[in-house]
Amino acid sequence: MRDWWRCRRAALRDLAERRHKEGPSGLSLLPWLLMGLGALSHLVSGEAPNPWLGGLGLLAFNTLYIAIVLRAFDEHRRENATTWWLLAALGALTFALAIGYGREWLLLFPLLGLAVGAIVRGAVRLRLIVFPLVLAVGVVTLWRDGWDSFGIVYGTFISIMVTAAILTLNSTVEELRATQEELARTAVEKERLRFSRDLHDLLGHTLSVIVVKAEAARRLAPRDLEAALTQLSDIESVGRQALTEIREAVTGYREGSLTTELDRARDALSSAGIEPVVLQSGPPLEPQTEALLSWVVRESATNAVRHSGATRCELELGGTPDRVRLTITDNGRGPGGTEPGAPGSGLKGLTERLTAAGGTLTSGPGPRGGFRVTAELPVEELAQG
């Protein structure tokens, strides 16, 4: 029994949420047709002249009203020419019935106001339609029933304005909700992109270092067990550090230390048989600048180890108080010797990151062969941000 009540409450909650998301529909305006019961009573009582003609007119009025309010909540159908012709026909029929019968039939005017308010959107359209319509309703009402029915004129005006205001507000809320959902999707996509970039850069570098050190340990094991064990210890340290960095990348709090990254790059290059040359100058850097340049060092060192076949790699950090420049140059095979597509995704991600921060990243053949990566960042902009 508890499960049944729990399922029932969940179903009712889902129904309420679905209705809230869907918003109002044409069905919400159909109960107002009960205002036409006065006209129907006038026909049934036999007081109305030409009752068959009046009955057909009332049937046509209800049919047109239902068709219009059901089309009013579909933007494409609402702006369709057919809808406006139906509304014009409803207006002409309402005035004809009110002029011909008067009395209870004047209550059809507020219903006409509901239909007009459901279709007409925008201040300009409302001004062009509402005031002439309300004026005509006032003339007919005063002529057929005097000042006693002036409330019908007011009711017609309120029906138009309130309906138009509520439905316009509902459309605005729907647009805001759609915009909010789009912003949420964009935020999720950006976070997914950030995580994929971090994961690519972290794992690409770490696995490359592990492979290089494992190869070194395999070569050293037969002749120098102590050196091989040192390489294995380094593999363990790199793996532990990678786990920490991956956790930090998942939570979005990772800020790379450029000095630490340069030391790791020097170690990875040395293990791969590449002579590292690190030249560092210039003022202290902001944490954001260091983090971005750390990614550049990591990716460039990884590509040098994996693809370059170089014997020397130079990492030079310098610049001016306004801009910082990091240049990584190797004497390897150059772009033509890299594996197809291997370093492309990492450098592309770095280019996007630096561009978003107001910087640039260029890569290509070095001046004396090999491969060069140059990253520049505006120090002042990042310091202020």
Coordinates of N, CA, C and O in Angstrom, one line a residue, residues 192-341:
R192 N 33.0 20.0 -19.9 CA 33.4 18.7 -20.5 C 34.7 19.0 -21.4 O 35.6 18.1 -21.4
L193 N 34.7 20.1 -22.1 CA 35.9 20.4 -23.0 C 37.1 20.6 -22.1 O 38.2 20.2 -22.4
R194 N 36.9 21.4 -21.0 CA 38.0 21.6 -20.0 C 38.6 20.3 -19.5 O 39.8 20.1 -19.5
F195 N 37.7 19.5 -19.1 CA 38.1 18.2 -18.5 C 38.8 17.3 -19.5 O 39.9 16.7 -19.2
S196 N 38.3 17.3 -20.8 CA 38.9 16.5 -21.8 C 40.3 17.0 -22.1 O 41.3 16.2 -22.3
R197 N 40.5 18.3 -22.2 CA 41.8 18.9 -22.4 C 42.8 18.6 -21.3 O 43.9 18.2 -21.5
D198 N 42.3 18.8 -20.0 CA 43.2 18.5 -18.9 C 43.6 17.0 -18.9 O 44.7 16.7 -18.6
L199 N 42.6 16.2 -19.1 CA 42.9 14.7 -19.1 C 43.9 14.3 -20.2 O 44.8 13.5 -20.0
H200 N 43.7 14.9 -21.4 CA 44.6 14.7 -22.5 C 46.0 15.1 -22.1 O 47.0 14.3 -22.3
D201 N 46.1 16.3 -21.6 CA 47.5 16.8 -21.3 C 48.1 16.1 -20.2 O 49.3 15.8 -20.2
L202 N 47.3 15.8 -19.2 CA 47.9 15.1 -18.0 C 48.3 13.7 -18.4 O 49.5 13.3 -18.1
L203 N 47.4 12.9 -18.9 CA 47.7 11.5 -19.2 C 48.8 11.4 -20.3 O 49.6 10.5 -20.3
G204 N 48.7 12.3 -21.4 CA 49.6 12.2 -22.4 C 51.1 12.3 -21.9 O 52.0 11.6 -22.3
H205 N 51.2 13.3 -21.1 CA 52.6 13.6 -20.6 C 53.0 12.5 -19.6 O 54.1 11.9 -19.7
T206 N 52.1 12.1 -18.7 CA 52.5 11.2 -17.7 C 52.8 9.8 -18.3 O 53.8 9.2 -17.9
L207 N 51.9 9.3 -19.2 CA 52.2 8.0 -19.8 C 53.5 8.0 -20.6 O 54.2 7.0 -20.7
S208 N 53.7 9.2 -21.3 CA 55.0 9.2 -22.1 C 56.2 9.1 -21.1 O 57.2 8.4 -21.5
V209 N 56.1 9.8 -20.0 CA 57.3 9.7 -19.0 C 57.4 8.3 -18.5 O 58.5 7.8 -18.4
I210 N 56.3 7.7 -18.2 CA 56.3 6.3 -17.7 C 56.9 5.4 -18.7 O 57.7 4.5 -18.4
V211 N 56.5 5.5 -20.0 CA 57.0 4.6 -21.0 C 58.5 4.8 -21.2 O 59.3 3.8 -21.3
V212 N 59.0 6.1 -21.2 CA 60.4 6.4 -21.3 C 61.2 5.8 -20.2 O 62.2 5.1 -20.4
K213 N 60.7 6.0 -18.9 CA 61.4 5.5 -17.8 C 61.4 4.0 -17.7 O 62.3 3.3 -17.2
A214 N 60.3 3.4 -18.1 CA 60.2 1.9 -18.2 C 61.2 1.3 -19.2 O 61.9 0.3 -18.9
E215 N 61.3 2.0 -20.3 CA 62.3 1.5 -21.3 C 63.7 1.7 -20.7 O 64.6 0.8 -20.9
A216 N 64.0 2.8 -20.0 CA 65.3 3.0 -19.4 C 65.6 1.9 -18.4 O 66.7 1.4 -18.3
A217 N 64.6 1.6 -17.6 CA 64.8 0.6 -16.6 C 65.0 -0.8 -17.2 O 65.9 -1.5 -16.7
R218 N 64.4 -1.1 -18.3 CA 64.6 -2.3 -19.0 C 66.0 -2.4 -19.5 O 66.7 -3.5 -19.4
R219 N 66.5 -1.3 -20.1 CA 67.9 -1.3 -20.6 C 68.9 -1.4 -19.5 O 70.0 -2.1 -19.7
L220 N 68.6 -0.7 -18.4 CA 69.6 -0.7 -17.3 C 69.7 -1.9 -16.4 O 70.7 -2.2 -15.8
A221 N 68.6 -2.7 -16.4 CA 68.4 -3.8 -15.5 C 69.5 -4.8 -15.6 O 70.1 -5.3 -14.6
P222 N 69.9 -5.3 -16.8 CA 71.0 -6.3 -16.9 C 72.4 -5.8 -16.4 O 73.1 -6.7 -15.9
R223 N 72.7 -4.6 -16.5 CA 74.0 -4.1 -16.2 C 74.1 -3.2 -15.0 O 75.2 -3.1 -14.4
D224 N 73.0 -2.5 -14.6 CA 73.1 -1.6 -13.5 C 71.7 -1.7 -12.7 O 70.8 -0.9 -13.0
L225 N 71.6 -2.6 -11.8 CA 70.3 -2.8 -11.1 C 69.9 -1.6 -10.3 O 68.8 -1.2 -10.2
E226 N 70.9 -0.9 -9.7 CA 70.6 0.2 -8.9 C 70.0 1.4 -9.7 O 69.0 2.0 -9.3
A227 N 70.6 1.6 -10.9 CA 70.0 2.7 -11.7 C 68.6 2.3 -12.2 O 67.7 3.1 -12.3
A228 N 68.4 1.0 -12.5 CA 67.1 0.5 -12.9 C 66.1 0.7 -11.8 O 64.9 1.1 -12.1
L229 N 66.4 0.4 -10.6 CA 65.5 0.6 -9.5 C 65.2 2.1 -9.3 O 64.1 2.5 -8.9
T230 N 66.2 3.0 -9.6 CA 65.9 4.4 -9.5 C 64.8 4.8 -10.5 O 63.9 5.6 -10.2
Q231 N 65.0 4.3 -11.7 CA 64.0 4.6 -12.7 C 62.6 4.0 -12.3 O 61.6 4.7 -12.5
L232 N 62.5 2.9 -11.7 CA 61.3 2.3 -11.3 C 60.7 3.2 -10.2 O 59.4 3.4 -10.1
S233 N 61.5 3.7 -9.3 CA 61.1 4.6 -8.2 C 60.5 5.8 -8.8 O 59.5 6.4 -8.3
D234 N 61.2 6.3 -9.9 CA 60.6 7.5 -10.5 C 59.2 7.2 -11.2 O 58.4 8.1 -11.1
I235 N 59.1 6.1 -11.7 CA 57.8 5.7 -12.3 C 56.7 5.7 -11.2 O 55.6 6.2 -11.5
E236 N 57.0 5.2 -10.1 CA 56.0 5.2 -9.0 C 55.7 6.6 -8.6 O 54.5 7.0 -8.4
S237 N 56.7 7.5 -8.5 CA 56.5 8.9 -8.1 C 55.6 9.6 -9.2 O 54.7 10.4 -8.8
V238 N 56.0 9.4 -10.4 CA 55.2 10.0 -11.5 C 53.7 9.5 -11.5 O 52.8 10.3 -11.7
G239 N 53.5 8.2 -11.2 CA 52.2 7.7 -11.2 C 51.4 8.3 -10.0 O 50.2 8.7 -10.2
R240 N 52.0 8.4 -8.9 CA 51.3 9.0 -7.7 C 51.0 10.5 -8.0 O 49.9 11.0 -7.7
Q241 N 51.9 11.2 -8.6 CA 51.7 12.6 -8.9 C 50.6 12.8 -9.9 O 49.7 13.7 -9.8
A242 N 50.5 11.8 -10.9 CA 49.5 11.9 -11.9 C 48.1 11.7 -11.3 O 47.1 12.3 -11.6
L243 N 48.0 10.8 -10.3 CA 46.7 10.5 -9.6 C 46.3 11.8 -8.9 O 45.1 12.2 -9.0
T244 N 47.2 12.5 -8.3 CA 46.8 13.7 -7.6 C 46.4 14.8 -8.6 O 45.4 15.5 -8.3
E245 N 47.1 14.9 -9.7 CA 46.7 15.9 -10.6 C 45.4 15.6 -11.3 O 44.6 16.5 -11.6
I246 N 45.1 14.4 -11.5 CA 43.8 14.0 -12.2 C 42.7 14.3 -11.2 O 41.6 14.9 -11.6
R247 N 42.9 14.1 -9.9 CA 41.8 14.4 -8.9 C 41.6 15.9 -9.0 O 40.5 16.4 -8.9
E248 N 42.7 16.7 -9.0 CA 42.6 18.2 -9.0 C 41.9 18.7 -10.3 O 41.2 19.6 -10.3
A249 N 42.3 18.0 -11.4 CA 41.7 18.4 -12.7 C 40.2 18.1 -12.7 O 39.4 18.9 -13.2
V250 N 39.7 17.0 -12.1 CA 38.3 16.7 -12.0 C 37.5 17.7 -11.2 O 36.4 18.2 -11.6
T251 N 38.1 18.2 -10.2 CA 37.4 19.2 -9.3 C 37.7 20.6 -9.8 O 37.0 21.6 -9.3
G252 N 38.5 20.8 -10.8 CA 38.7 22.1 -11.4 C 39.6 23.1 -10.7 O 39.6 24.3 -10.9
Y253 N 40.4 22.5 -9.7 CA 41.2 23.4 -8.9 C 42.7 23.4 -9.2 O 43.5 23.9 -8.5
R254 N 43.1 22.8 -10.3 CA 44.5 22.6 -10.6 C 45.1 23.9 -11.1 O 44.6 24.5 -12.0
E255 N 46.2 24.3 -10.4 CA 47.0 25.4 -10.9 C 48.4 25.0 -11.0 O 49.1 24.7 -10.0
G256 N 48.9 24.9 -12.3 CA 50.2 24.4 -12.5 C 51.3 25.3 -12.0 O 51.2 26.5 -12.1
S257 N 52.4 24.7 -11.4 CA 53.5 25.5 -11.1 C 54.5 25.4 -12.2 O 54.9 24.3 -12.6
L258 N 54.9 26.5 -12.8 CA 55.8 26.5 -13.9 C 57.2 25.9 -13.6 O 57.8 25.2 -14.3
T259 N 57.7 26.3 -12.4 CA 59.0 25.7 -12.0 C 59.0 24.2 -11.9 O 59.9 23.5 -12.4
T260 N 57.9 23.7 -11.2 CA 57.8 22.3 -11.1 C 57.7 21.6 -12.5 O 58.3 20.5 -12.7
E261 N 56.9 22.2 -13.4 CA 56.7 21.6 -14.7 C 58.0 21.6 -15.5 O 58.3 20.7 -16.3
L262 N 58.8 22.7 -15.4 CA 60.1 22.7 -16.0 C 61.0 21.6 -15.5 O 61.7 21.0 -16.3
D263 N 61.0 21.4 -14.2 CA 61.8 20.3 -13.6 C 61.3 19.0 -14.2 O 62.2 18.1 -14.5
R264 N 60.0 18.8 -14.3 CA 59.5 17.5 -14.8 C 59.9 17.3 -16.3 O 60.3 16.2 -16.7
A265 N 59.8 18.4 -17.0 CA 60.2 18.4 -18.4 C 61.7 18.0 -18.6 O 62.0 17.2 -19.4
R266 N 62.5 18.6 -17.7 CA 63.9 18.4 -17.8 C 64.2 16.9 -17.5 O 65.0 16.2 -18.2
D267 N 63.5 16.4 -16.5 CA 63.7 15.0 -16.2 C 63.2 14.0 -17.3 O 63.9 13.0 -17.6
A268 N 62.0 14.3 -17.8 CA 61.5 13.5 -18.9 C 62.4 13.5 -20.1 O 62.6 12.5 -20.8
L269 N 62.9 14.7 -20.5 CA 63.7 14.8 -21.7 C 65.0 14.0 -21.5 O 65.5 13.3 -22.4
S270 N 65.6 14.2 -20.3 CA 66.8 13.5 -20.0 C 66.7 12.0 -20.0 O 67.5 11.3 -20.6
S271 N 65.5 11.5 -19.5 CA 65.3 10.0 -19.5 C 65.1 9.5 -20.9 O 65.4 8.4 -21.2
A272 N 64.7 10.4 -21.8 CA 64.5 10.0 -23.2 C 65.8 10.2 -24.1 O 65.8 10.0 -25.3
G273 N 66.9 10.6 -23.4 CA 68.1 10.8 -24.2 C 68.2 12.1 -24.9 O 69.0 12.3 -25.8
I274 N 67.4 13.1 -24.5 CA 67.3 14.4 -25.1 C 67.9 15.4 -24.1 O 67.5 15.5 -22.9
E275 N 68.9 16.2 -24.5 CA 69.6 17.1 -23.6 C 68.7 18.3 -23.4 O 68.3 19.1 -24.3
P276 N 68.2 18.6 -22.1 CA 67.4 19.7 -21.9 C 68.2 21.0 -21.6 O 69.2 20.9 -20.8
V277 N 67.8 22.1 -22.1 CA 68.4 23.4 -21.8 C 67.3 24.4 -21.4 O 66.4 24.7 -22.2
V278 N 67.3 24.8 -20.2 CA 66.3 25.7 -19.7 C 66.9 27.0 -19.4 O 67.8 27.2 -18.6
L279 N 66.3 28.0 -20.1 CA 66.7 29.4 -19.9 C 65.5 30.2 -19.4 O 64.5 30.3 -20.0
Q280 N 65.7 30.8 -18.2 CA 64.5 31.5 -17.5 C 65.0 32.8 -17.1 O 66.0 33.0 -16.4
S281 N 64.1 33.8 -17.4 CA 64.4 35.2 -17.0 C 63.1 36.0 -17.0 O 62.0 35.4 -17.3
G282 N 63.1 37.2 -16.5 CA 61.9 38.0 -16.4 C 61.4 38.1 -15.0 O 61.8 37.4 -14.1
P283 N 60.3 38.9 -14.8 CA 59.7 39.1 -13.5 C 58.9 37.9 -13.1 O 58.5 37.0 -13.9
P284 N 58.5 37.8 -11.8 CA 57.6 36.7 -11.3 C 56.3 36.8 -12.1 O 55.8 37.9 -12.4
L285 N 55.7 35.6 -12.3 CA 54.4 35.5 -13.1 C 53.2 35.3 -12.2 O 53.3 34.7 -11.1
E286 N 52.1 35.7 -12.7 CA 50.8 35.5 -11.9 C 50.5 34.0 -12.0 O 50.9 33.3 -12.9
P287 N 49.8 33.5 -11.0 CA 49.4 32.0 -11.0 C 48.7 31.6 -12.3 O 49.0 30.5 -12.7
Q288 N 47.8 32.4 -12.8 CA 47.1 32.0 -14.0 C 48.0 31.9 -15.2 O 47.9 31.0 -16.0
T289 N 49.0 32.8 -15.3 CA 50.0 32.8 -16.3 C 50.8 31.5 -16.2 O 51.1 30.8 -17.2
E290 N 51.3 31.2 -15.0 CA 52.1 30.0 -14.8 C 51.3 28.8 -15.1 O 51.9 27.9 -15.7
A291 N 50.0 28.7 -14.8 CA 49.2 27.5 -15.1 C 49.1 27.3 -16.6 O 49.3 26.2 -17.0
L292 N 48.9 28.4 -17.3 CA 48.8 28.2 -18.8 C 50.1 27.8 -19.4 O 50.2 26.9 -20.3
L293 N 51.2 28.4 -19.0 CA 52.5 28.1 -19.5 C 52.9 26.7 -19.1 O 53.7 26.0 -19.8
S294 N 52.5 26.3 -18.0 CA 52.8 24.9 -17.5 C 52.2 23.9 -18.5 O 52.9 22.9 -18.8
W295 N 51.0 24.1 -19.0 CA 50.4 23.2 -19.9 C 51.2 23.2 -21.2 O 51.4 22.2 -21.9
V296 N 51.7 24.4 -21.6 CA 52.5 24.5 -22.9 C 53.8 23.6 -22.7 O 54.2 22.9 -23.6
V297 N 54.5 23.8 -21.5 CA 55.7 23.1 -21.3 C 55.4 21.6 -21.3 O 56.1 20.8 -21.9
R298 N 54.3 21.2 -20.6 CA 54.0 19.7 -20.5 C 53.7 19.1 -21.9 O 54.3 18.1 -22.3
E299 N 52.9 19.8 -22.7 CA 52.5 19.3 -24.0 C 53.7 19.3 -25.0 O 53.9 18.3 -25.7
S300 N 54.5 20.3 -24.9 CA 55.7 20.4 -25.8 C 56.7 19.4 -25.5 O 57.3 18.7 -26.4
A301 N 57.0 19.2 -24.2 CA 58.0 18.2 -23.8 C 57.5 16.8 -24.1 O 58.3 15.9 -24.6
T302 N 56.2 16.5 -24.0 CA 55.6 15.2 -24.3 C 55.8 15.0 -25.8 O 56.2 13.9 -26.2
N303 N 55.5 16.0 -26.7 CA 55.6 15.8 -28.1 C 57.1 15.6 -28.5 O 57.4 14.8 -29.4
A304 N 58.0 16.3 -27.8 CA 59.4 16.1 -28.1 C 59.9 14.7 -27.8 O 60.6 14.0 -28.5
V305 N 59.4 14.2 -26.6 CA 59.8 12.8 -26.2 C 59.2 11.8 -27.2 O 59.9 10.8 -27.6
R306 N 58.0 12.0 -27.6 CA 57.3 10.9 -28.3 C 57.5 11.0 -29.8 O 57.6 9.9 -30.5
H307 N 57.7 12.2 -30.4 CA 57.7 12.3 -31.8 C 58.9 12.9 -32.5 O 59.1 12.7 -33.7
S308 N 59.7 13.6 -31.7 CA 60.7 14.5 -32.4 C 62.0 13.7 -32.8 O 62.5 14.0 -33.9
G309 N 62.4 12.7 -32.1 CA 63.7 12.1 -32.4 C 64.9 13.0 -32.2 O 65.9 12.9 -32.8
A310 N 64.7 14.0 -31.3 CA 65.7 15.1 -31.1 C 66.7 14.6 -30.1 O 66.6 13.7 -29.4
T311 N 67.9 15.3 -30.1 CA 68.9 15.1 -29.2 C 69.1 16.3 -28.2 O 69.8 16.2 -27.2
R312 N 68.4 17.4 -28.5 CA 68.5 18.6 -27.7 C 67.2 19.4 -27.8 O 66.5 19.5 -28.8
C313 N 66.7 19.9 -26.6 CA 65.5 20.6 -26.6 C 65.7 21.8 -25.7 O 66.2 21.7 -24.5
E314 N 65.4 23.0 -26.2 CA 65.7 24.2 -25.5 C 64.4 24.9 -25.0 O 63.5 25.1 -25.9
L315 N 64.2 25.2 -23.7 CA 63.0 25.8 -23.2 C 63.4 27.2 -22.7 O 64.2 27.3 -21.7
E316 N 62.9 28.2 -23.3 CA 63.4 29.6 -23.0 C 62.1 30.4 -22.5 O 61.1 30.5 -23.3
L317 N 62.2 31.0 -21.3 CA 61.1 31.8 -20.8 C 61.6 33.2 -20.6 O 62.6 33.4 -19.9
G318 N 61.0 34.2 -21.2 CA 61.4 35.6 -21.0 C 60.2 36.5 -21.4 O 59.1 36.1 -21.4
G319 N 60.6 37.7 -21.8 CA 59.5 38.6 -22.3 C 59.8 40.0 -21.7 O 60.9 40.3 -21.2
T320 N 58.7 40.7 -21.6 CA 58.7 42.1 -21.1 C 57.7 42.2 -19.9 O 57.0 41.2 -19.6
P321 N 57.7 43.3 -19.2 CA 56.7 43.5 -18.1 C 55.3 43.3 -18.6 O 54.4 43.0 -17.8
D322 N 55.0 43.6 -19.9 CA 53.7 43.5 -20.4 C 53.3 42.2 -21.0 O 52.2 41.7 -20.9
R323 N 54.3 41.5 -21.6 CA 54.0 40.2 -22.2 C 55.1 39.2 -21.8 O 56.3 39.6 -21.7
V324 N 54.7 38.0 -21.6 CA 55.6 36.9 -21.3 C 55.7 35.9 -22.5 O 54.6 35.7 -23.2
R325 N 56.9 35.4 -22.8 CA 57.0 34.6 -24.0 C 57.7 33.3 -23.6 O 58.8 33.3 -22.9
L326 N 57.2 32.2 -24.0 CA 57.8 30.9 -23.7 C 58.1 30.2 -25.1 O 57.1 30.1 -25.9
T327 N 59.3 29.8 -25.3 CA 59.7 29.2 -26.6 C 60.3 27.8 -26.3 O 61.2 27.7 -25.5
I328 N 59.8 26.8 -27.0 CA 60.4 25.4 -26.8 C 60.8 25.0 -28.2 O 60.0 24.9 -29.2
T329 N 62.1 24.8 -28.4 CA 62.7 24.4 -29.7 C 63.5 23.1 -29.5 O 64.3 23.0 -28.6
D330 N 63.3 22.2 -30.5 CA 64.1 21.0 -30.5 C 64.8 20.9 -31.8 O 64.5 21.6 -32.8
N331 N 65.8 20.0 -31.9 CA 66.5 19.8 -33.2 C 66.2 18.5 -33.8 O 67.0 17.8 -34.5
G332 N 64.9 18.1 -33.7 CA 64.5 16.8 -34.2 C 64.1 16.8 -35.7 O 64.5 17.6 -36.4
R333 N 63.2 15.9 -36.0 CA 62.8 15.7 -37.4 C 61.8 16.8 -37.9 O 61.6 17.0 -39.1
G334 N 61.3 17.6 -37.0 CA 60.4 18.7 -37.4 C 59.0 18.2 -37.6 O 58.7 17.0 -37.4
P335 N 58.1 19.1 -38.1 CA 56.7 18.7 -38.3 C 56.5 17.6 -39.3 O 55.6 16.7 -39.1
G336 N 57.4 17.5 -40.3 CA 57.2 16.4 -41.3 C 57.5 15.0 -40.7 O 57.1 14.0 -41.3
G337 N 58.2 15.0 -39.6 CA 58.6 13.7 -39.0 C 57.7 13.2 -37.9 O 57.9 12.1 -37.4
T338 N 56.7 14.0 -37.6 CA 55.8 13.6 -36.5 C 54.8 12.6 -37.0 O 54.5 12.5 -38.2
E339 N 54.3 11.8 -36.1 CA 53.2 10.9 -36.4 C 52.0 11.6 -36.8 O 51.7 12.7 -36.3
P340 N 51.2 11.1 -37.9 CA 50.1 11.9 -38.3 C 49.1 12.1 -37.2 O 48.6 11.2 -36.6
G341 N 48.8 13.4 -37.0 CA 47.7 13.7 -36.1 C 48.1 13.6 -34.6 O 47.3 13.9 -33.7

